[in-house]
PDB file of C-alpha atoms in Angstrom:
ATOM      1  CA  MET A  29     -21.757 -15.582   5.020  1.00 52.00           C
ATOM      2  CA  VAL A  30     -18.647 -13.509   5.792  1.00 53.00           C
ATOM      3  CA  SER A  31     -17.259 -14.658   9.121  1.00 55.00           C
ATOM      4  CA  SER A  32     -14.051 -12.689   9.583  1.00 74.00           C
ATOM      5  CA  SER A  33     -12.604  -9.210   9.200  1.00 80.00           C
ATOM      6  CA  HIS A  34      -9.992 -10.656   6.826  1.00 75.00           C
ATOM      7  CA  GLU A  35     -12.697 -11.680   4.373  1.00 78.00           C
ATOM      8  CA  ALA A  36     -14.797  -8.563   4.770  1.00 79.00           C
ATOM      9  CA  LEU A  37     -11.912  -6.149   4.240  1.00 80.00           C
ATOM     10  CA  HIS A  38     -11.212  -7.386   0.722  1.00 79.00           C
ATOM     11  CA  ARG A  39     -14.675  -8.618  -0.291  1.00 82.00           C
ATOM     12  CA  ILE A  40     -16.142  -5.138   0.077  1.00 84.00           C
ATOM     13  CA  PHE A  41     -14.249  -4.345  -3.124  1.00 83.00           C
ATOM     14  CA  GLN A  42     -15.827  -7.336  -4.856  1.00 84.00           C
ATOM     15  CA  LYS A  43     -19.207  -5.898  -3.901  1.00 83.00           C
ATOM     16  CA  ASP A  44     -18.303  -2.409  -5.142  1.00 85.00           C
ATOM     17  CA  PRO A  45     -15.181  -2.447  -7.388  1.00 86.00           C
ATOM     18  CA  ALA A  46     -15.489   1.281  -8.033  1.00 86.00           C
ATOM     19  CA  LEU A  47     -14.852   1.862  -4.328  1.00 88.00           C
ATOM     20  CA  LEU A  48     -11.356   0.495  -4.879  1.00 84.00           C
ATOM     21  CA  THR A  49     -10.456   2.924  -7.628  1.00 86.00           C
ATOM     22  CA  ARG A  50     -12.078   5.792  -5.719  1.00 88.00           C
ATOM     23  CA  THR A  51      -9.867   5.069  -2.720  1.00 88.00           C
ATOM     24  CA  LEU A  52      -6.813   4.851  -4.963  1.00 84.00           C
ATOM     25  CA  GLN A  53      -7.644   8.260  -6.429  1.00 88.00           C
ATOM     26  CA  THR A  54      -8.911  10.139  -3.369  1.00 89.00           C
ATOM     27  CA  VAL A  55      -7.243   8.422  -0.417  1.00 88.00           C
ATOM     28  CA  LEU A  56      -3.880   7.333  -1.811  1.00 87.00           C
ATOM     29  CA  HIS A  57      -3.782  10.076  -4.497  1.00 89.00           C
ATOM     30  CA  VAL A  58      -2.768   7.609  -7.193  1.00 84.00           C
ATOM     31  CA  PRO A  59      -3.602   9.000 -10.676  1.00 85.00           C
ATOM     32  CA  PHE A  60      -5.544   5.895 -11.604  1.00 85.00           C
ATOM     33  CA  PRO A  61      -7.603   6.317 -14.804  1.00 88.00           C
ATOM     34  CA  GLU A  62     -11.380   6.082 -14.563  1.00 90.00           C
ATOM     35  CA  PRO A  63     -12.473   2.502 -15.353  1.00 89.00           C
ATOM     36  CA  ARG A  64     -15.115   1.826 -17.991  1.00 85.00           C
ATOM     37  CA  GLU A  65     -15.901  -1.595 -16.549  1.00 86.00           C
ATOM     38  CA  PHE A  66     -14.747  -4.159 -14.001  1.00 84.00           C
ATOM     39  CA  ALA A  67     -14.581  -7.922 -14.014  1.00 80.00           C
ATOM     40  CA  ALA A  68     -13.854 -10.296 -11.151  1.00 79.00           C
ATOM     41  CA  MET A  69     -11.061 -12.768 -11.878  1.00 76.00           C
ATOM     42  CA  ASN A  70      -9.935 -16.136 -10.587  1.00 75.00           C
ATOM     43  CA  VAL A  71      -7.850 -15.547  -7.459  1.00 69.00           C
ATOM     44  CA  ASP A  72      -5.935 -18.835  -7.837  1.00 68.00           C
ATOM     45  CA  LEU A  73      -2.336 -18.194  -8.892  1.00 61.00           C
ATOM     46  CA  THR A  74      -1.209 -21.787  -8.433  1.00 59.00           C
ATOM     47  CA  GLU A  75       1.052 -23.209 -11.126  1.00 55.00           C
ATOM     48  CA  ILE A  76       0.729 -26.770 -12.403  1.00 47.00           C
ATOM     49  CA  GLU A  77       2.384 -28.411  -9.429  1.00 47.00           C
ATOM     50  CA  PRO A  78       3.311 -27.761  -5.939  1.00 47.00           C
ATOM     51  CA  VAL A  79       2.671 -24.578  -4.011  1.00 47.00           C
ATOM     52  CA  GLU A  80      -0.815 -23.144  -3.821  1.00 53.00           C
ATOM     53  CA  ARG A  81      -0.877 -19.360  -4.094  1.00 66.00           C
ATOM     54  CA  ARG A  82      -4.024 -17.290  -3.883  1.00 77.00           C
ATOM     55  CA  VAL A  83      -4.642 -13.578  -3.686  1.00 82.00           C
ATOM     56  CA  ASP A  84      -7.583 -12.362  -1.622  1.00 87.00           C
ATOM     57  CA  THR A  85      -9.388 -10.396  -4.327  1.00 89.00           C
ATOM     58  CA  LEU A  86      -8.456  -9.904  -7.973  1.00 90.00           C
ATOM     59  CA  LEU A  87     -10.302  -7.471 -10.232  1.00 90.00           C
ATOM     60  CA  ARG A  88      -9.745  -6.432 -13.833  1.00 91.00           C
ATOM     61  CA  ALA A  89     -10.310  -2.743 -14.548  1.00 91.00           C
ATOM     62  CA  GLU A  90     -10.717  -1.588 -18.156  1.00 92.00           C
ATOM     63  CA  THR A  91      -9.741   2.057 -18.659  1.00 92.00           C
ATOM     64  CA  ASP A  92      -8.997   4.369 -21.584  1.00 91.00           C
ATOM     65  CA  GLU A  93      -5.318   3.981 -20.714  1.00 90.00           C
ATOM     66  CA  GLY A  94      -5.350   0.208 -20.752  1.00 91.00           C
ATOM     67  CA  THR A  95      -6.232  -2.786 -18.589  1.00 93.00           C
ATOM     68  CA  TYR A  96      -5.151  -3.034 -14.950  1.00 93.00           C
ATOM     69  CA  LEU A  97      -5.274  -5.980 -12.562  1.00 92.00           C
ATOM     70  CA  LEU A  98      -6.158  -4.847  -9.041  1.00 92.00           C
ATOM     71  CA  VAL A  99      -4.748  -7.216  -6.428  1.00 92.00           C
ATOM     72  CA  VAL A 100      -6.288  -6.683  -2.967  1.00 91.00           C
ATOM     73  CA  GLU A 101      -4.650  -8.307   0.057  1.00 92.00           C
ATOM     74  CA  SER A 102      -6.303  -8.154   3.501  1.00 91.00           C
ATOM     75  CA  GLN A 103      -3.568  -8.220   6.125  1.00 91.00           C
ATOM     76  CA  GLY A 104      -4.272  -8.595   9.853  1.00 88.00           C
ATOM     77  CA  LYS A 105      -0.669  -8.725  11.067  1.00 90.00           C
ATOM     78  CA  LYS A 106       2.922  -8.797   9.875  1.00 92.00           C
ATOM     79  CA  ASP A 107       3.722 -11.904   7.874  1.00 91.00           C
ATOM     80  CA  GLU A 108       7.074 -12.049   6.122  1.00 92.00           C
ATOM     81  CA  ASP A 109       6.096 -15.138   4.130  1.00 89.00           C
ATOM     82  CA  LYS A 110       3.122 -13.246   2.728  1.00 89.00           C
ATOM     83  CA  ARG A 111       5.299 -10.232   1.966  1.00 91.00           C
ATOM     84  CA  ARG A 112       7.756 -12.421   0.047  1.00 91.00           C
ATOM     85  CA  SER A 113       4.860 -13.731  -2.058  1.00 92.00           C
ATOM     86  CA  TRP A 114       3.707 -10.307  -3.273  1.00 94.00           C
ATOM     87  CA  PRO A 115       6.447  -9.854  -5.927  1.00 94.00           C
ATOM     88  CA  TYR A 116       5.549 -13.312  -7.216  1.00 91.00           C
ATOM     89  CA  TYR A 117       1.872 -12.414  -7.482  1.00 92.00           C
ATOM     90  CA  LEU A 118       2.597  -9.300  -9.534  1.00 93.00           C
ATOM     91  CA  SER A 119       5.176 -10.964 -11.792  1.00 93.00           C
ATOM     92  CA  TYR A 120       2.943 -13.973 -12.419  1.00 91.00           C
ATOM     93  CA  LEU A 121      -0.072 -11.827 -13.279  1.00 91.00           C
ATOM     94  CA  TYR A 122       1.971  -9.557 -15.553  1.00 93.00           C
ATOM     95  CA  ALA A 123       3.445 -12.550 -17.404  1.00 92.00           C
ATOM     96  CA  LYS A 124       0.107 -14.374 -17.724  1.00 90.00           C
ATOM     97  CA  TYR A 125      -2.247 -11.513 -18.643  1.00 90.00           C
ATOM     98  CA  ARG A 126       0.184  -9.013 -20.221  1.00 92.00           C
ATOM     99  CA  CYS A 127      -1.241  -6.062 -18.321  1.00 91.00           C
ATOM    100  CA  ASP A 128      -0.144  -4.014 -15.308  1.00 93.00           C
ATOM    101  CA  PRO A 129      -0.934  -5.354 -11.824  1.00 94.00           C
ATOM    102  CA  VAL A 130      -1.533  -2.999  -8.880  1.00 94.00           C
ATOM    103  CA  LEU A 131      -1.060  -4.274  -5.313  1.00 95.00           C
ATOM    104  CA  ILE A 132      -3.351  -2.786  -2.635  1.00 93.00           C
ATOM    105  CA  VAL A 133      -3.041  -3.926   0.991  1.00 94.00           C
ATOM    106  CA  ILE A 134      -5.846  -3.142   3.456  1.00 93.00           C
ATOM    107  CA  THR A 135      -5.472  -3.462   7.213  1.00 92.00           C
ATOM    108  CA  GLN A 136      -7.052  -2.339  10.501  1.00 90.00           C
ATOM    109  CA  SER A 137      -3.638  -2.136  12.208  1.00 89.00           C
ATOM    110  CA  ALA A 138      -1.424   0.974  12.069  1.00 91.00           C
ATOM    111  CA  ALA A 139       1.697  -1.102  12.725  1.00 93.00           C
ATOM    112  CA  THR A 140       0.794  -3.563   9.971  1.00 93.00           C
ATOM    113  CA  ALA A 141       0.126  -0.663   7.590  1.00 94.00           C
ATOM    114  CA  ARG A 142       3.618   0.756   8.186  1.00 94.00           C
ATOM    115  CA  TRP A 143       5.168  -2.667   7.675  1.00 95.00           C
ATOM    116  CA  ALA A 144       3.167  -3.434   4.537  1.00 94.00           C
ATOM    117  CA  GLY A 145       3.961  -0.054   2.981  1.00 94.00           C
ATOM    118  CA  GLU A 146       7.726  -0.582   3.018  1.00 95.00           C
ATOM    119  CA  PRO A 147       9.127  -1.132  -0.507  1.00 95.00           C
ATOM    120  CA  ILE A 148      10.266  -4.647  -1.354  1.00 94.00           C
ATOM    121  CA  HIS A 149      13.639  -4.597  -3.134  1.00 94.00           C
ATOM    122  CA  LEU A 150      14.960  -7.663  -4.923  1.00 90.00           C
ATOM    123  CA  GLY A 151      18.508  -7.738  -6.221  1.00 86.00           C
ATOM    124  CA  VAL A 152      21.687  -5.806  -5.467  1.00 80.00           C
ATOM    125  CA  ARG A 153      21.386  -3.417  -2.550  1.00 81.00           C
ATOM    126  CA  GLY A 154      21.051   0.125  -3.879  1.00 83.00           C
ATOM    127  CA  CYS A 155      20.424  -1.129  -7.403  1.00 83.00           C
ATOM    128  CA  PRO A 156      17.511  -3.591  -7.217  1.00 88.00           C
ATOM    129  CA  SER A 157      16.352  -5.595 -10.208  1.00 88.00           C
ATOM    130  CA  LEU A 158      12.765  -5.426  -8.965  1.00 92.00           C
ATOM    131  CA  THR A 159      11.039  -3.082  -6.522  1.00 93.00           C
ATOM    132  CA  VAL A 160       7.478  -3.589  -5.305  1.00 94.00           C
ATOM    133  CA  ARG A 161       5.747  -0.649  -3.645  1.00 95.00           C
ATOM    134  CA  PRO A 162       2.453  -1.792  -2.063  1.00 95.00           C
ATOM    135  CA  LEU A 163      -0.349   0.756  -1.803  1.00 95.00           C
ATOM    136  CA  VAL A 164      -1.806   0.578   1.697  1.00 94.00           C
ATOM    137  CA  LEU A 165      -5.278   1.490   2.979  1.00 93.00           C
ATOM    138  CA  GLY A 166      -5.595   1.715   6.763  1.00 91.00           C
ATOM    139  CA  LEU A 167      -6.170   3.831   9.840  1.00 91.00           C
ATOM    140  CA  ASP A 168      -3.879   6.625   8.652  1.00 92.00           C
ATOM    141  CA  ASN A 169      -5.606   7.329   5.356  1.00 92.00           C
ATOM    142  CA  VAL A 170      -9.090   5.801   5.111  1.00 92.00           C
ATOM    143  CA  PRO A 171     -11.337   8.775   5.911  1.00 92.00           C
ATOM    144  CA  VAL A 172     -13.358   8.853   9.122  1.00 92.00           C
ATOM    145  CA  ILE A 173     -16.961   9.355   7.988  1.00 92.00           C
ATOM    146  CA  ALA A 174     -18.927  10.430  11.031  1.00 90.00           C
ATOM    147  CA  ASP A 175     -21.738  12.509   9.540  1.00 90.00           C
ATOM    148  CA  ALA A 176     -24.855  11.315   7.779  1.00 90.00           C
ATOM    149  CA  GLY A 177     -24.539  13.667   4.809  1.00 92.00           C
ATOM    150  CA  THR A 178     -21.137  12.332   3.773  1.00 93.00           C
ATOM    151  CA  ALA A 179     -22.258   8.740   4.369  1.00 92.00           C
ATOM    152  CA  LYS A 180     -25.229   9.213   2.030  1.00 93.00           C
ATOM    153  CA  LEU A 181     -22.936  10.497  -0.733  1.00 94.00           C
ATOM    154  CA  ASP A 182     -20.807   7.335  -0.671  1.00 93.00           C
ATOM    155  CA  PRO A 183     -22.302   4.511   1.430  1.00 92.00           C
ATOM    156  CA  ALA A 184     -19.623   2.030   0.344  1.00 92.00           C
ATOM    157  CA  LEU A 185     -16.818   4.310   1.526  1.00 93.00           C
ATOM    158  CA  ALA A 186     -18.773   4.923   4.747  1.00 93.00           C
ATOM    159  CA  ALA A 187     -18.897   1.152   5.263  1.00 92.00           C
ATOM    160  CA  LEU A 188     -15.144   0.907   4.678  1.00 92.00           C
ATOM    161  CA  SER A 189     -14.682   3.717   7.204  1.00 92.00           C
ATOM    162  CA  ALA A 190     -16.674   1.772   9.802  1.00 91.00           C
ATOM    163  CA  MET A 191     -14.765  -1.428   9.053  1.00 91.00           C
ATOM    164  CA  THR A 192     -11.444   0.377   9.510  1.00 91.00           C
ATOM    165  CA  HIS A 193     -12.209   2.840  12.328  1.00 89.00           C
ATOM    166  CA  GLY A 194     -15.120   1.152  14.142  1.00 83.00           C
ATOM    167  CA  ARG A 195     -13.696   1.304  17.619  1.00 78.00           C
ATOM    168  CA  GLY A 196     -12.964   3.912  20.280  1.00 71.00           C
ATOM    169  CA  ALA A 197     -14.642   7.241  20.908  1.00 76.00           C
ATOM    170  CA  GLN A 198     -15.708   7.831  17.290  1.00 83.00           C
ATOM    171  CA  ALA A 199     -17.363   4.455  16.784  1.00 86.00           C
ATOM    172  CA  ALA A 200     -20.874   5.578  17.681  1.00 87.00           C
ATOM    173  CA  ALA A 201     -20.857   8.569  15.304  1.00 89.00           C
ATOM    174  CA  ILE A 202     -19.348   6.478  12.480  1.00 91.00           C
ATOM    175  CA  LEU A 203     -21.884   3.663  12.834  1.00 90.00           C
ATOM    176  CA  GLU A 204     -24.891   5.952  13.223  1.00 88.00           C
ATOM    177  CA  SER A 205     -23.828   7.880  10.119  1.00 91.00           C
ATOM    178  CA  LEU A 206     -23.451   4.650   8.175  1.00 92.00           C
ATOM    179  CA  VAL A 207     -27.053   3.722   8.977  1.00 89.00           C
ATOM    180  CA  ALA A 208     -28.173   6.875   7.171  1.00 89.00           C
ATOM    181  CA  GLY A 209     -25.971   5.977   4.211  1.00 91.00           C
ATOM    182  CA  LEU A 210     -27.273   2.419   3.966  1.00 89.00           C
ATOM    183  CA  LYS A 211     -30.860   3.620   3.789  1.00 88.00           C
ATOM    184  CA  SER A 212     -30.045   5.135   0.385  1.00 88.00           C
ATOM    185  CA  LEU A 213     -29.161   1.678  -1.032  1.00 87.00           C
ATOM    186  CA  ASP A 214     -31.351  -1.178  -2.139  1.00 84.00           C
ATOM    187  CA  ALA A 215     -32.054  -3.702   0.617  1.00 80.00           C
ATOM    188  CA  ASP A 216     -29.862  -6.502  -0.743  1.00 79.00           C
ATOM    189  CA  SER A 217     -26.794  -4.300  -1.210  1.00 83.00           C
ATOM    190  CA  ALA A 218     -27.250  -2.725   2.210  1.00 85.00           C
ATOM    191  CA  ALA A 219     -27.509  -6.156   3.847  1.00 82.00           C
ATOM    192  CA  VAL A 220     -24.140  -7.172   2.380  1.00 84.00           C
ATOM    193  CA  PHE A 221     -22.446  -4.067   3.771  1.00 87.00           C
ATOM    194  CA  VAL A 222     -24.114  -4.716   7.143  1.00 86.00           C
ATOM    195  CA  GLN A 223     -22.460  -8.113   7.275  1.00 84.00           C
ATOM    196  CA  PHE A 224     -19.049  -6.782   6.222  1.00 86.00           C
ATOM    197  CA  VAL A 225     -19.129  -4.169   8.990  1.00 87.00           C
ATOM    198  CA  ASP A 226     -20.305  -6.671  11.602  1.00 85.00           C
ATOM    199  CA  SER A 227     -17.406  -8.996  10.743  1.00 85.00           C
ATOM    200  CA  CYS A 228     -14.847  -6.217  11.279  1.00 87.00           C
ATOM    201  CA  LEU A 229     -16.078  -4.838  14.609  1.00 86.00           C
ATOM    202  CA  VAL A 230     -13.720  -6.384  17.159  1.00 83.00           C
ATOM    203  CA  ASP A 231     -14.792  -4.050  19.964  1.00 84.00           C
ATOM    204  CA  PRO A 232     -17.715  -5.773  21.776  1.00 83.00           C
ATOM    205  CA  GLN A 233     -19.373  -2.456  22.633  1.00 84.00           C
ATOM    206  CA  ALA A 234     -19.175  -1.268  19.034  1.00 85.00           C
ATOM    207  CA  ARG A 235     -20.598  -4.564  17.754  1.00 84.00           C
ATOM    208  CA  LYS A 236     -23.461  -4.414  20.252  1.00 82.00           C
ATOM    209  CA  LEU A 237     -24.220  -0.829  19.226  1.00 84.00           C
ATOM    210  CA  TRP A 238     -24.168  -1.852  15.568  1.00 84.00           C
ATOM    211  CA  ARG A 239     -26.568  -4.743  16.109  1.00 80.00           C
ATOM    212  CA  ASP A 240     -28.846  -2.528  18.185  1.00 79.00           C
ATOM    213  CA  LEU A 241     -28.915  -0.008  15.333  1.00 80.00           C
ATOM    214  CA  MET A 242     -29.689  -2.783  12.864  1.00 78.00           C
ATOM    215  CA  THR A 243     -32.835  -3.886  14.713  1.00 71.00           C
ATOM    216  CA  ASP A 244     -34.647  -0.924  13.169  1.00 58.00           C
ATOM    217  CA  MET A 245     -33.676  -1.815   9.602  1.00 61.00           C
ATOM    218  CA  GLN A 246     -36.048  -4.434   8.231  1.00 51.00           C
ATOM    219  CA  TYR A 247     -33.789  -5.737   5.466  1.00 45.00           C
ATOM    220  CA  PHE A 248     -31.235  -6.720   8.093  1.00 49.00           C
ATOM    221  CA  TRP A 249     -33.566  -9.383   9.402  1.00 43.00           C
ATOM    222  CA  ARG A 250     -33.655 -11.120   6.013  1.00 46.00           C
ATOM    223  CA  HIS A 251     -29.884 -11.606   6.148  1.00 49.00           C
ATOM    224  CA  PRO A 252     -28.138 -14.730   7.595  1.00 52.00           C
ATOM    225  CA  LEU A 253     -26.452 -12.451  10.129  1.00 51.00           C
ATOM    226  CA  ALA A 254     -29.861 -11.746  11.620  1.00 50.00           C
ATOM    227  CA  GLU A 255     -30.436 -15.387  12.501  1.00 52.00           C
ATOM    228  CA  GLN A 256     -27.003 -15.508  14.107  1.00 55.00           C
ATOM    229  CA  THR A 257     -27.857 -12.422  16.138  1.00 52.00           C
ATOM    230  CA  ARG A 258     -31.223 -13.838  17.193  1.00 51.00           C
ATOM    231  CA  GLU A 259     -29.672 -17.164  18.190  1.00 55.00           C
ATOM    232  CA  GLU A 260     -26.995 -15.363  20.216  1.00 56.00           C
ATOM    233  CA  GLY A 261     -29.748 -13.413  21.932  1.00 53.00           C
ATOM    234  CA  ARG A 262     -31.712 -16.577  22.695  1.00 57.00           C
ATOM    235  CA  GLU A 263     -28.638 -18.316  24.092  1.00 59.00           C
ATOM    236  CA  GLU A 264     -27.820 -15.259  26.206  1.00 61.00           C
ATOM    237  CA  GLY A 265     -31.385 -15.374  27.602  1.00 59.00           C
ATOM    238  CA  ARG A 266     -31.114 -19.092  28.341  1.00 63.00           C
ATOM    239  CA  GLU A 267     -27.814 -18.570  30.147  1.00 66.00           C
ATOM    240  CA  GLN A 268     -29.286 -15.759  32.230  1.00 71.00           C
ATOM    241  CA  GLY A 269     -32.199 -18.048  33.132  1.00 69.00           C
ATOM    242  CA  ARG A 270     -29.839 -20.823  34.228  1.00 73.00           C
ATOM    243  CA  ILE A 271     -27.861 -18.420  36.412  1.00 79.00           C
ATOM    244  CA  LEU A 272     -30.997 -16.983  38.013  1.00 79.00           C
ATOM    245  CA  GLY A 273     -32.286 -20.496  38.691  1.00 76.00           C
ATOM    246  CA  ARG A 274     -29.058 -21.476  40.431  1.00 81.00           C
ATOM    247  CA  ALA A 275     -29.171 -18.325  42.583  1.00 85.00           C
ATOM    248  CA  GLU A 276     -32.774 -19.006  43.584  1.00 84.00           C
ATOM    249  CA  MET A 277     -31.828 -22.560  44.505  1.00 80.00           C
ATOM    250  CA  VAL A 278     -29.230 -21.282  46.984  1.00 85.00           C
ATOM    251  CA  ILE A 279     -31.848 -19.128  48.707  1.00 86.00           C
ATOM    252  CA  GLU A 280     -34.446 -21.927  48.674  1.00 81.00           C
ATOM    253  CA  VAL A 281     -32.054 -24.416  50.304  1.00 78.00           C
ATOM    254  CA  LEU A 282     -31.354 -21.990  53.153  1.00 84.00           C
ATOM    255  CA  GLU A 283     -35.053 -21.290  53.670  1.00 82.00           C
ATOM    256  CA  TRP A 284     -35.933 -25.005  53.469  1.00 73.00           C
ATOM    257  CA  ARG A 285     -33.404 -25.625  56.249  1.00 76.00           C
ATOM    258  CA  GLY A 286     -35.064 -22.892  58.343  1.00 83.00           C
ATOM    259  CA  ILE A 287     -32.126 -20.469  58.147  1.00 87.00           C
ATOM    260  CA  PRO A 288     -33.166 -16.781  57.978  1.00 90.00           C
ATOM    261  CA  VAL A 289     -31.950 -15.018  54.832  1.00 90.00           C
ATOM    262  CA  PRO A 290     -31.272 -11.270  55.333  1.00 90.00           C
ATOM    263  CA  ASP A 291     -31.916  -8.926  52.422  1.00 89.00           C
ATOM    264  CA  THR A 292     -28.165  -8.251  52.080  1.00 90.00           C
ATOM    265  CA  VAL A 293     -27.461 -11.966  51.535  1.00 89.00           C
ATOM    266  CA  ARG A 294     -30.427 -12.377  49.191  1.00 88.00           C
ATOM    267  CA  GLU A 295     -29.289  -9.403  47.087  1.00 88.00           C
ATOM    268  CA  ARG A 296     -25.697 -10.597  46.882  1.00 90.00           C
ATOM    269  CA  VAL A 297     -26.710 -14.096  45.787  1.00 89.00           C
ATOM    270  CA  THR A 298     -29.328 -13.055  43.216  1.00 86.00           C
ATOM    271  CA  SER A 299     -27.062 -10.405  41.660  1.00 87.00           C
ATOM    272  CA  CYS A 300     -24.203 -12.867  41.153  1.00 88.00           C
ATOM    273  CA  THR A 301     -23.615 -13.874  37.508  1.00 84.00           C
ATOM    274  CA  ASP A 302     -20.753 -16.306  38.122  1.00 85.00           C
ATOM    275  CA  ARG A 303     -22.094 -19.860  37.777  1.00 81.00           C
ATOM    276  CA  THR A 304     -19.032 -21.364  39.477  1.00 85.00           C
ATOM    277  CA  GLN A 305     -19.443 -19.103  42.497  1.00 87.00           C
ATOM    278  CA  LEU A 306     -23.140 -19.904  42.723  1.00 86.00           C
ATOM    279  CA  LYS A 307     -22.328 -23.615  42.653  1.00 82.00           C
ATOM    280  CA  ILE A 308     -19.945 -23.140  45.588  1.00 86.00           C
ATOM    281  CA  TRP A 309     -22.586 -21.233  47.538  1.00 87.00           C
ATOM    282  CA  GLY A 310     -25.149 -23.929  46.706  1.00 81.00           C
ATOM    283  CA  GLU A 311     -22.915 -26.608  48.250  1.00 79.00           C
ATOM    284  CA  ARG A 312     -22.295 -24.460  51.332  1.00 85.00           C
ATOM    285  CA  ALA A 313     -26.047 -23.826  51.744  1.00 83.00           C
ATOM    286  CA  LEU A 314     -26.432 -27.491  52.671  1.00 75.00           C
ATOM    287  CA  HIS A 315     -24.163 -27.140  55.733  1.00 80.00           C
ATOM    288  CA  VAL A 316     -23.981 -23.557  57.016  1.00 85.00           C
ATOM    289  CA  THR A 317     -25.737 -22.508  60.212  1.00 86.00           C
ATOM    290  CA  GLU A 318     -26.079 -18.818  59.226  1.00 89.00           C
ATOM    291  CA  ALA A 319     -26.760 -17.326  55.794  1.00 89.00           C
ATOM    292  CA  GLU A 320     -23.672 -15.081  55.997  1.00 90.00           C
ATOM    293  CA  ASP A 321     -21.486 -18.182  56.212  1.00 88.00           C
ATOM    294  CA  LEU A 322     -22.073 -18.726  52.494  1.00 87.00           C
ATOM    295  CA  PHE A 323     -19.424 -16.081  51.810  1.00 88.00           C
ATOM    296  CA  ARG A 324     -16.779 -17.400  54.196  1.00 81.00           C
ATOM    297  CA  ALA A 325     -14.206 -19.700  52.636  1.00 70.00           C
ATOM    298  CA  GLY A 326     -13.663 -22.963  54.493  1.00 60.00           C
ATOM    299  CA  THR A 327     -17.247 -23.066  55.763  1.00 54.00           C
TER     300      THR A 327
END
């Protein structure tokens, strides 16, 4: 199960490799030839000894113009050590497989996108021996797909749109459109995209909306994410029950001691969701002479 946005942002291209070349062609306007076939490759670039080096996703694309190695790096924030490793990745792959590597960086952060897109020059200033120019997919260029018709035409790109832009004022339209797009896929493929999107939604409101939308899609409930969602819902219900029980205990202690409980006090206690505060009021209920004294510090 995908558990982080880092994983989801590159693994979506493992699920649909053609999405990667489509974004190169239509989003980044790179004249990438149309692939005849794709193959996933080992992401381990470690040499015999010491330092372990792994790319996030590595795909081989066979085209009429030759073979390309598509290196996808999911980047959450600036990381100079990672940036210094990119020239190594490309050089190693070129030397080992004798075909051209292409570096694509995907991020949800505009600042990280600007940083990642800066050319990497190695050698004499103004006359570098090696220059690496990462291709970056992010907020500035991944299209915002907020209508059902467009989402149905390319559900994978609609999922990438939700993973990249799924926050703020447009989130609801993006996610609702994606639902329409997913309905055009087979259940297993749709369930994978559901999980990718869920892993990338950092906005709690957007994630809640997404999971609410998913309750109507039966294939979702066959996915491991569904059990996680159900368990979270059960735990939320148990926590609410514990809080309500503590609030009722405060009222019962006052009544047991013969202290009248006005409606205003009852409402304030039962509407409280802070367990620590309810514990404090519960201790005070054992000693106060009036119900209103619950809310007075030092009582």
